[in-house]
């Protein structure tokens, strides 16, 4: 097929589609909610808008209804979406392996997430709030990113390169009655958090393990977890992010183990000019009294968070007044006093 949309339209439920070369699209492709599809690319395979525009939609979109369909994406480049490279909802299983995501939600210009404005003369982690907000309101960026997956039962996101996007990996309400692995990914120089495990109507992600990832120089948090339960973060290198290395807002049974956090919390703001939501390399807080209204009655809750065998070094001021390795928000004092609402720590910070 000369056009990707024609191949997708002709495919049957459960078919594989093999891509060779670059496929440019003019509008986002909506995947049929009645089909499971598996995409395999040659080394030159690319799905893209021909150039970035903040008015571009997403590249591939799936709106499932019953969590019965499966998708796999292998060895494909996703570029230039104004929305997301992949935006999938209500799936049984999603695999994203050895793919590259670049310039989705951001054209990659006018902001350097690694070094200061004083060095590059373009915006950096030391830029003013007004200048960062002006950048985000321009046509350089939009409200999109690399990967957004909602309400997927099973996930495997492995070996991908994700850089120069607005958002990195964003999961919402995934892993419920299933599980997910995020492993061996290089997630760097994105505007938003590298990995964001978010909360929707189902109270957040469950049973997600993020292991052996390199998460660096994102102009927000390295890993942000909001809500959810049974999240494991292990052996990740989390370096140079503008805000916190790991932020926990309202999650339970969250384990941070054997990770290295260096030079995080470098900026008062994030890349779009909002005040940073972290006051330390590791920030632990409640979220709208979330524990008291939900997790207190969750019989699977055994603790709030444990931080084990983790190195925390060279934390910046961020939005705090002091350089703090681990910060416990005062809102934690409002949760009920019991043996399940505890935080365990065994790490080295300086």
GROMACS .gro file of C-alpha atoms in nm:
model
  350
    1UNK     CA    1   0.000   0.000   0.000
    2UNK     CA    2   0.123   0.348  -0.084
    3UNK     CA    3  -0.066   0.501   0.209
    4UNK     CA    4  -0.064   0.383   0.567
    5UNK     CA    5  -0.431   0.464   0.616
    6UNK     CA    6  -0.522   0.232   0.327
    7UNK     CA    7  -0.325  -0.056   0.479
    8UNK     CA    8  -0.490  -0.004   0.817
    9UNK     CA    9  -0.835   0.016   0.662
   10UNK     CA   10  -0.779  -0.307   0.464
   11UNK     CA   11  -0.637  -0.505   0.756
   12UNK     CA   12  -0.848  -0.753   0.949
   13UNK     CA   13  -0.863  -0.806   1.322
   14UNK     CA   14  -0.532  -0.958   1.436
   15UNK     CA   15  -0.336  -0.871   1.120
   16UNK     CA   16   0.026  -0.755   1.109
   17UNK     CA   17   0.131  -0.452   0.905
   18UNK     CA   18   0.492  -0.426   0.787
   19UNK     CA   19   0.631  -0.077   0.725
   20UNK     CA   20   0.928   0.003   0.502
   21UNK     CA   21   1.028   0.368   0.464
   22UNK     CA   22   0.859   0.689   0.575
   23UNK     CA   23   0.482   0.733   0.570
   24UNK     CA   24   0.371   1.095   0.592
   25UNK     CA   25   0.011   1.162   0.691
   26UNK     CA   26  -0.199   1.476   0.663
   27UNK     CA   27  -0.435   1.408   0.954
   28UNK     CA   28  -0.441   1.175   1.251
   29UNK     CA   29  -0.534   0.812   1.187
   30UNK     CA   30  -0.817   0.671   1.398
   31UNK     CA   31  -0.772   0.297   1.445
   32UNK     CA   32  -1.082   0.078   1.416
   33UNK     CA   33  -1.211  -0.012   1.763
   34UNK     CA   34  -1.294  -0.364   1.637
   35UNK     CA   35  -0.938  -0.455   1.533
   36UNK     CA   36  -0.624  -0.571   1.709
   37UNK     CA   37  -0.325  -0.472   1.492
   38UNK     CA   38   0.049  -0.535   1.504
   39UNK     CA   39   0.291  -0.292   1.336
   40UNK     CA   40   0.648  -0.395   1.245
   41UNK     CA   41   0.898  -0.158   1.088
   42UNK     CA   42   1.220  -0.184   0.889
   43UNK     CA   43   1.511   0.026   1.014
   44UNK     CA   44   1.384   0.321   0.806
   45UNK     CA   45   1.017   0.290   0.906
   46UNK     CA   46   0.860   0.619   1.012
   47UNK     CA   47   0.508   0.747   1.073
   48UNK     CA   48   0.505   1.125   1.067
   49UNK     CA   49   0.353   1.451   0.974
   50UNK     CA   50   0.587   1.593   0.709
   51UNK     CA   51   0.673   1.882   0.943
   52UNK     CA   52   0.583   1.983   1.295
   53UNK     CA   53   0.289   2.214   1.357
   54UNK     CA   54   0.115   2.276   1.685
   55UNK     CA   55  -0.214   2.221   1.497
   56UNK     CA   56  -0.122   1.867   1.390
   57UNK     CA   57  -0.327   1.598   1.558
   58UNK     CA   58  -0.193   1.273   1.700
   59UNK     CA   59  -0.040   1.015   1.467
   60UNK     CA   60  -0.231   0.700   1.571
   61UNK     CA   61  -0.539   0.706   1.796
   62UNK     CA   62  -0.739   0.414   1.934
   63UNK     CA   63  -1.055   0.457   2.141
   64UNK     CA   64  -1.151   0.113   2.265
   65UNK     CA   65  -1.466   0.027   2.450
   66UNK     CA   66  -1.413  -0.307   2.624
   67UNK     CA   67  -1.039  -0.377   2.682
   68UNK     CA   68  -1.033  -0.668   2.434
   69UNK     CA   69  -0.800  -0.543   2.159
   70UNK     CA   70  -0.421  -0.567   2.144
   71UNK     CA   71  -0.158  -0.355   1.972
   72UNK     CA   72   0.213  -0.387   1.907
   73UNK     CA   73   0.453  -0.131   1.762
   74UNK     CA   74   0.804  -0.250   1.681
   75UNK     CA   75   1.102  -0.054   1.539
   76UNK     CA   76   0.912   0.254   1.415
   77UNK     CA   77   0.991   0.626   1.432
   78UNK     CA   78   0.702   0.854   1.535
   79UNK     CA   79   0.755   1.224   1.453
   80UNK     CA   80   0.597   1.566   1.440
   81UNK     CA   81   0.260   1.509   1.604
   82UNK     CA   82   0.089   1.812   1.752
   83UNK     CA   83  -0.093   1.563   1.973
   84UNK     CA   84   0.065   1.229   2.068
   85UNK     CA   85   0.270   0.987   1.865
   86UNK     CA   86   0.051   0.711   2.010
   87UNK     CA   87  -0.275   0.775   2.197
   88UNK     CA   88  -0.450   0.452   2.293
   89UNK     CA   89  -0.743   0.393   2.528
   90UNK     CA   90  -0.914   0.085   2.676
   91UNK     CA   91  -0.693  -0.190   2.536
   92UNK     CA   92  -0.623  -0.542   2.656
   93UNK     CA   93  -0.252  -0.520   2.581
   94UNK     CA   94  -0.006  -0.270   2.431
   95UNK     CA   95   0.356  -0.335   2.337
   96UNK     CA   96   0.588  -0.055   2.221
   97UNK     CA   97   0.935  -0.191   2.148
   98UNK     CA   98   1.253  -0.033   2.006
   99UNK     CA   99   1.071   0.271   1.869
  100UNK     CA  100   1.180   0.635   1.852
  101UNK     CA  101   0.959   0.929   1.944
  102UNK     CA  102   1.077   1.275   1.849
  103UNK     CA  103   0.921   1.622   1.814
  104UNK     CA  104   0.575   1.521   1.927
  105UNK     CA  105   0.411   1.814   2.103
  106UNK     CA  106   0.726   2.024   2.054
  107UNK     CA  107   0.940   2.112   1.753
  108UNK     CA  108   1.257   2.082   1.959
  109UNK     CA  109   1.364   2.448   1.925
  110UNK     CA  110   1.394   2.760   2.143
  111UNK     CA  111   1.451   2.566   2.467
  112UNK     CA  112   1.753   2.370   2.589
  113UNK     CA  113   1.664   2.139   2.877
  114UNK     CA  114   2.026   2.046   2.957
  115UNK     CA  115   2.218   2.366   3.026
  116UNK     CA  116   2.148   2.724   3.128
  117UNK     CA  117   2.036   3.016   2.917
  118UNK     CA  118   2.364   3.182   3.005
  119UNK     CA  119   2.552   2.916   2.809
  120UNK     CA  120   2.328   2.870   2.503
  121UNK     CA  121   2.150   3.210   2.485
  122UNK     CA  122   1.822   3.022   2.433
  123UNK     CA  123   1.585   2.935   2.714
  124UNK     CA  124   1.712   2.699   2.987
  125UNK     CA  125   1.653   2.594   3.346
  126UNK     CA  126   1.754   2.939   3.472
  127UNK     CA  127   1.513   3.132   3.248
  128UNK     CA  128   1.238   3.354   3.385
  129UNK     CA  129   0.884   3.236   3.434
  130UNK     CA  130   0.752   3.493   3.187
  131UNK     CA  131   0.993   3.382   2.913
  132UNK     CA  132   0.907   3.014   2.963
  133UNK     CA  133   0.536   3.087   2.952
  134UNK     CA  134   0.583   3.291   2.637
  135UNK     CA  135   0.768   2.998   2.480
  136UNK     CA  136   0.485   2.757   2.560
  137UNK     CA  137   0.218   2.990   2.424
  138UNK     CA  138   0.404   3.011   2.092
  139UNK     CA  139   0.370   2.774   1.795
  140UNK     CA  140   0.682   2.584   1.910
  141UNK     CA  141   0.482   2.359   2.143
  142UNK     CA  142   0.135   2.213   2.188
  143UNK     CA  143  -0.052   1.987   2.429
  144UNK     CA  144   0.082   1.651   2.314
  145UNK     CA  145   0.379   1.421   2.352
  146UNK     CA  146   0.526   1.081   2.275
  147UNK     CA  147   0.298   0.816   2.430
  148UNK     CA  148  -0.035   0.839   2.609
  149UNK     CA  149  -0.205   0.515   2.709
  150UNK     CA  150  -0.525   0.506   2.917
  151UNK     CA  151  -0.691   0.208   3.085
  152UNK     CA  152  -0.475  -0.064   2.931
  153UNK     CA  153  -0.477  -0.391   3.123
  154UNK     CA  154  -0.129  -0.506   3.013
  155UNK     CA  155   0.169  -0.299   2.900
  156UNK     CA  156   0.520  -0.360   2.777
  157UNK     CA  157   0.717  -0.047   2.684
  158UNK     CA  158   1.073  -0.155   2.610
  159UNK     CA  159   1.390  -0.018   2.454
  160UNK     CA  160   1.250   0.307   2.315
  161UNK     CA  161   1.424   0.641   2.260
  162UNK     CA  162   1.201   0.930   2.363
  163UNK     CA  163   1.343   1.278   2.334
  164UNK     CA  164   1.250   1.634   2.235
  165UNK     CA  165   0.879   1.580   2.292
  166UNK     CA  166   0.644   1.775   2.514
  167UNK     CA  167   0.547   1.471   2.723
  168UNK     CA  168   0.739   1.146   2.754
  169UNK     CA  169   0.551   0.832   2.863
  170UNK     CA  170   0.211   0.911   3.012
  171UNK     CA  171  -0.001   0.626   3.150
  172UNK     CA  172  -0.340   0.672   3.312
  173UNK     CA  173  -0.536   0.407   3.504
  174UNK     CA  174  -0.327   0.128   3.348
  175UNK     CA  175  -0.240  -0.217   3.484
  176UNK     CA  176  -0.566  -0.270   3.671
  177UNK     CA  177  -0.630  -0.646   3.696
  178UNK     CA  178  -0.312  -0.687   3.494
  179UNK     CA  179   0.040  -0.544   3.498
  180UNK     CA  180   0.286  -0.332   3.305
  181UNK     CA  181   0.661  -0.303   3.248
  182UNK     CA  182   0.851   0.009   3.139
  183UNK     CA  183   1.212  -0.094   3.086
  184UNK     CA  184   1.537  -0.007   2.904
  185UNK     CA  185   1.405   0.322   2.768
  186UNK     CA  186   1.608   0.639   2.716
  187UNK     CA  187   1.378   0.928   2.805
  188UNK     CA  188   1.553   1.263   2.789
  189UNK     CA  189   1.516   1.630   2.702
  190UNK     CA  190   1.138   1.636   2.702
  191UNK     CA  191   0.942   1.932   2.836
  192UNK     CA  192   0.713   1.743   3.072
  193UNK     CA  193   0.789   1.453   3.308
  194UNK     CA  194   0.984   1.161   3.167
  195UNK     CA  195   0.739   0.902   3.303
  196UNK     CA  196   0.400   1.013   3.433
  197UNK     CA  197   0.172   0.756   3.596
  198UNK     CA  198  -0.150   0.952   3.623
  199UNK     CA  199  -0.493   0.923   3.773
  200UNK     CA  200  -0.831   0.918   3.600
  201UNK     CA  201  -1.172   0.791   3.701
  202UNK     CA  202  -1.023   0.454   3.810
  203UNK     CA  203  -0.795   0.601   4.081
  204UNK     CA  204  -0.462   0.564   3.903
  205UNK     CA  205  -0.226   0.297   3.771
  206UNK     CA  206  -0.168  -0.039   3.939
  207UNK     CA  207   0.101  -0.307   3.920
  208UNK     CA  208   0.340  -0.103   3.704
  209UNK     CA  209   0.716  -0.170   3.720
  210UNK     CA  210   0.961   0.084   3.575
  211UNK     CA  211   1.309  -0.073   3.574
  212UNK     CA  212   1.645   0.004   3.409
  213UNK     CA  213   1.545   0.332   3.243
  214UNK     CA  214   1.762   0.639   3.181
  215UNK     CA  215   1.552   0.947   3.257
  216UNK     CA  216   1.742   1.272   3.225
  217UNK     CA  217   1.715   1.646   3.156
  218UNK     CA  218   1.339   1.662   3.130
  219UNK     CA  219   1.210   2.007   3.218
  220UNK     CA  220   0.966   1.872   3.476
  221UNK     CA  221   0.993   1.566   3.702
  222UNK     CA  222   1.188   1.254   3.618
  223UNK     CA  223   0.906   1.024   3.734
  224UNK     CA  224   0.569   1.154   3.856
  225UNK     CA  225   0.318   0.919   4.019
  226UNK     CA  226  -0.031   1.046   4.106
  227UNK     CA  227  -0.268   0.801   4.273
  228UNK     CA  228  -0.253   0.430   4.207
  229UNK     CA  229  -0.112   0.138   4.401
  230UNK     CA  230   0.165  -0.123   4.373
  231UNK     CA  231   0.412   0.079   4.164
  232UNK     CA  232   0.776  -0.036   4.158
  233UNK     CA  233   1.060   0.193   4.043
  234UNK     CA  234   1.390   0.005   4.036
  235UNK     CA  235   1.743   0.056   3.902
  236UNK     CA  236   1.660   0.374   3.713
  237UNK     CA  237   1.912   0.653   3.652
  238UNK     CA  238   1.727   0.981   3.706
  239UNK     CA  239   1.953   1.277   3.641
  240UNK     CA  240   1.937   1.650   3.574
  241UNK     CA  241   1.560   1.692   3.566
  242UNK     CA  242   1.435   2.045   3.632
  243UNK     CA  243   1.196   1.944   3.911
  244UNK     CA  244   1.189   1.634   4.131
  245UNK     CA  245   1.360   1.310   4.047
  246UNK     CA  246   1.062   1.111   4.181
  247UNK     CA  247   0.733   1.266   4.300
  248UNK     CA  248   0.462   1.067   4.477
  249UNK     CA  249   0.126   1.238   4.512
  250UNK     CA  250  -0.137   1.012   4.662
  251UNK     CA  251   0.007   0.671   4.569
  252UNK     CA  252   0.027   0.369   4.800
  253UNK     CA  253   0.266   0.072   4.801
  254UNK     CA  254   0.511   0.276   4.591
  255UNK     CA  255   0.863   0.130   4.600
  256UNK     CA  256   1.173   0.325   4.492
  257UNK     CA  257   1.468   0.087   4.502
  258UNK     CA  258   1.831   0.084   4.380
  259UNK     CA  259   1.799   0.408   4.183
  260UNK     CA  260   2.048   0.690   4.129
  261UNK     CA  261   1.915   1.046   4.153
  262UNK     CA  262   2.168   1.315   4.067
  263UNK     CA  263   2.137   1.690   4.004
  264UNK     CA  264   1.759   1.703   4.007
  265UNK     CA  265   1.535   1.989   4.121
  266UNK     CA  266   1.741   2.243   3.927
  267UNK     CA  267   1.471   2.498   3.847
  268UNK     CA  268   1.204   2.696   4.027
  269UNK     CA  269   0.979   2.639   3.724
  270UNK     CA  270   0.907   2.371   3.471
  271UNK     CA  271   0.956   2.407   3.097
  272UNK     CA  272   0.618   2.568   3.034
  273UNK     CA  273   0.665   2.828   3.306
  274UNK     CA  274   0.459   2.684   3.591
  275UNK     CA  275   0.602   2.664   3.942
  276UNK     CA  276   0.773   2.331   4.002
  277UNK     CA  277   0.559   2.089   4.204
  278UNK     CA  278   0.860   1.931   4.378
  279UNK     CA  279   1.062   2.062   4.669
  280UNK     CA  280   1.326   1.787   4.667
  281UNK     CA  281   1.481   1.509   4.462
  282UNK     CA  282   1.220   1.279   4.622
  283UNK     CA  283   0.891   1.448   4.705
  284UNK     CA  284   0.619   1.259   4.894
  285UNK     CA  285   0.280   1.420   4.940
  286UNK     CA  286  -0.092   1.372   4.965
  287UNK     CA  287  -0.314   1.471   4.672
  288UNK     CA  288  -0.643   1.638   4.762
  289UNK     CA  289  -0.668   1.421   5.073
  290UNK     CA  290  -0.657   1.119   4.842
  291UNK     CA  291  -0.544   0.870   5.107
  292UNK     CA  292  -0.821   0.959   5.345
  293UNK     CA  293  -1.095   0.922   5.084
  294UNK     CA  294  -0.970   0.611   4.904
  295UNK     CA  295  -0.668   0.413   5.019
  296UNK     CA  296  -0.767   0.389   5.383
  297UNK     CA  297  -1.029   0.133   5.278
  298UNK     CA  298  -0.807  -0.041   5.019
  299UNK     CA  299  -0.726  -0.378   5.173
  300UNK     CA  300  -0.415  -0.415   4.952
  301UNK     CA  301  -0.247  -0.109   5.103
  302UNK     CA  302   0.049  -0.197   5.327
  303UNK     CA  303   0.249   0.128   5.324
  304UNK     CA  304   0.261   0.464   5.147
  305UNK     CA  305   0.613   0.454   5.004
  306UNK     CA  306   0.947   0.288   5.063
  307UNK     CA  307   1.282   0.430   4.949
  308UNK     CA  308   1.550   0.161   4.961
  309UNK     CA  309   1.920   0.153   4.861
  310UNK     CA  310   1.887   0.470   4.657
  311UNK     CA  311   2.152   0.737   4.599
  312UNK     CA  312   2.040   1.102   4.612
  313UNK     CA  313   2.309   1.361   4.538
  314UNK     CA  314   2.347   1.727   4.441
  315UNK     CA  315   1.984   1.830   4.474
  316UNK     CA  316   1.912   2.187   4.369
  317UNK     CA  317   1.685   2.441   4.537
  318UNK     CA  318   1.400   2.399   4.293
  319UNK     CA  319   1.091   2.569   4.434
  320UNK     CA  320   1.214   2.518   4.791
  321UNK     CA  321   1.418   2.748   5.015
  322UNK     CA  322   1.672   2.477   5.096
  323UNK     CA  323   1.839   2.190   4.915
  324UNK     CA  324   1.648   1.883   5.033
  325UNK     CA  325   1.702   1.521   4.933
  326UNK     CA  326   1.368   1.380   5.058
  327UNK     CA  327   1.069   1.605   5.131
  328UNK     CA  328   0.755   1.499   5.320
  329UNK     CA  329   0.471   1.738   5.252
  330UNK     CA  330   0.283   1.872   5.554
  331UNK     CA  331  -0.039   1.735   5.403
  332UNK     CA  332   0.075   1.388   5.510
  333UNK     CA  333  -0.007   1.491   5.865
  334UNK     CA  334  -0.376   1.484   5.777
  335UNK     CA  335  -0.396   1.115   5.691
  336UNK     CA  336  -0.516   0.869   5.956
  337UNK     CA  337  -0.260   0.732   6.201
  338UNK     CA  338  -0.233   0.355   6.148
  339UNK     CA  339   0.022   0.086   6.063
  340UNK     CA  340  -0.048   0.108   5.689
  341UNK     CA  341   0.012   0.483   5.653
  342UNK     CA  342   0.390   0.460   5.694
  343UNK     CA  343   0.696   0.559   5.490
  344UNK     CA  344   1.008   0.341   5.494
  345UNK     CA  345   1.350   0.483   5.405
  346UNK     CA  346   1.697   0.335   5.366
  347UNK     CA  347   1.900   0.549   5.129
  348UNK     CA  348   2.198   0.781   5.104
  349UNK     CA  349   2.141   1.151   5.042
  350UNK     CA  350   2.377   1.446   5.038
   0.00000   0.00000   0.00000
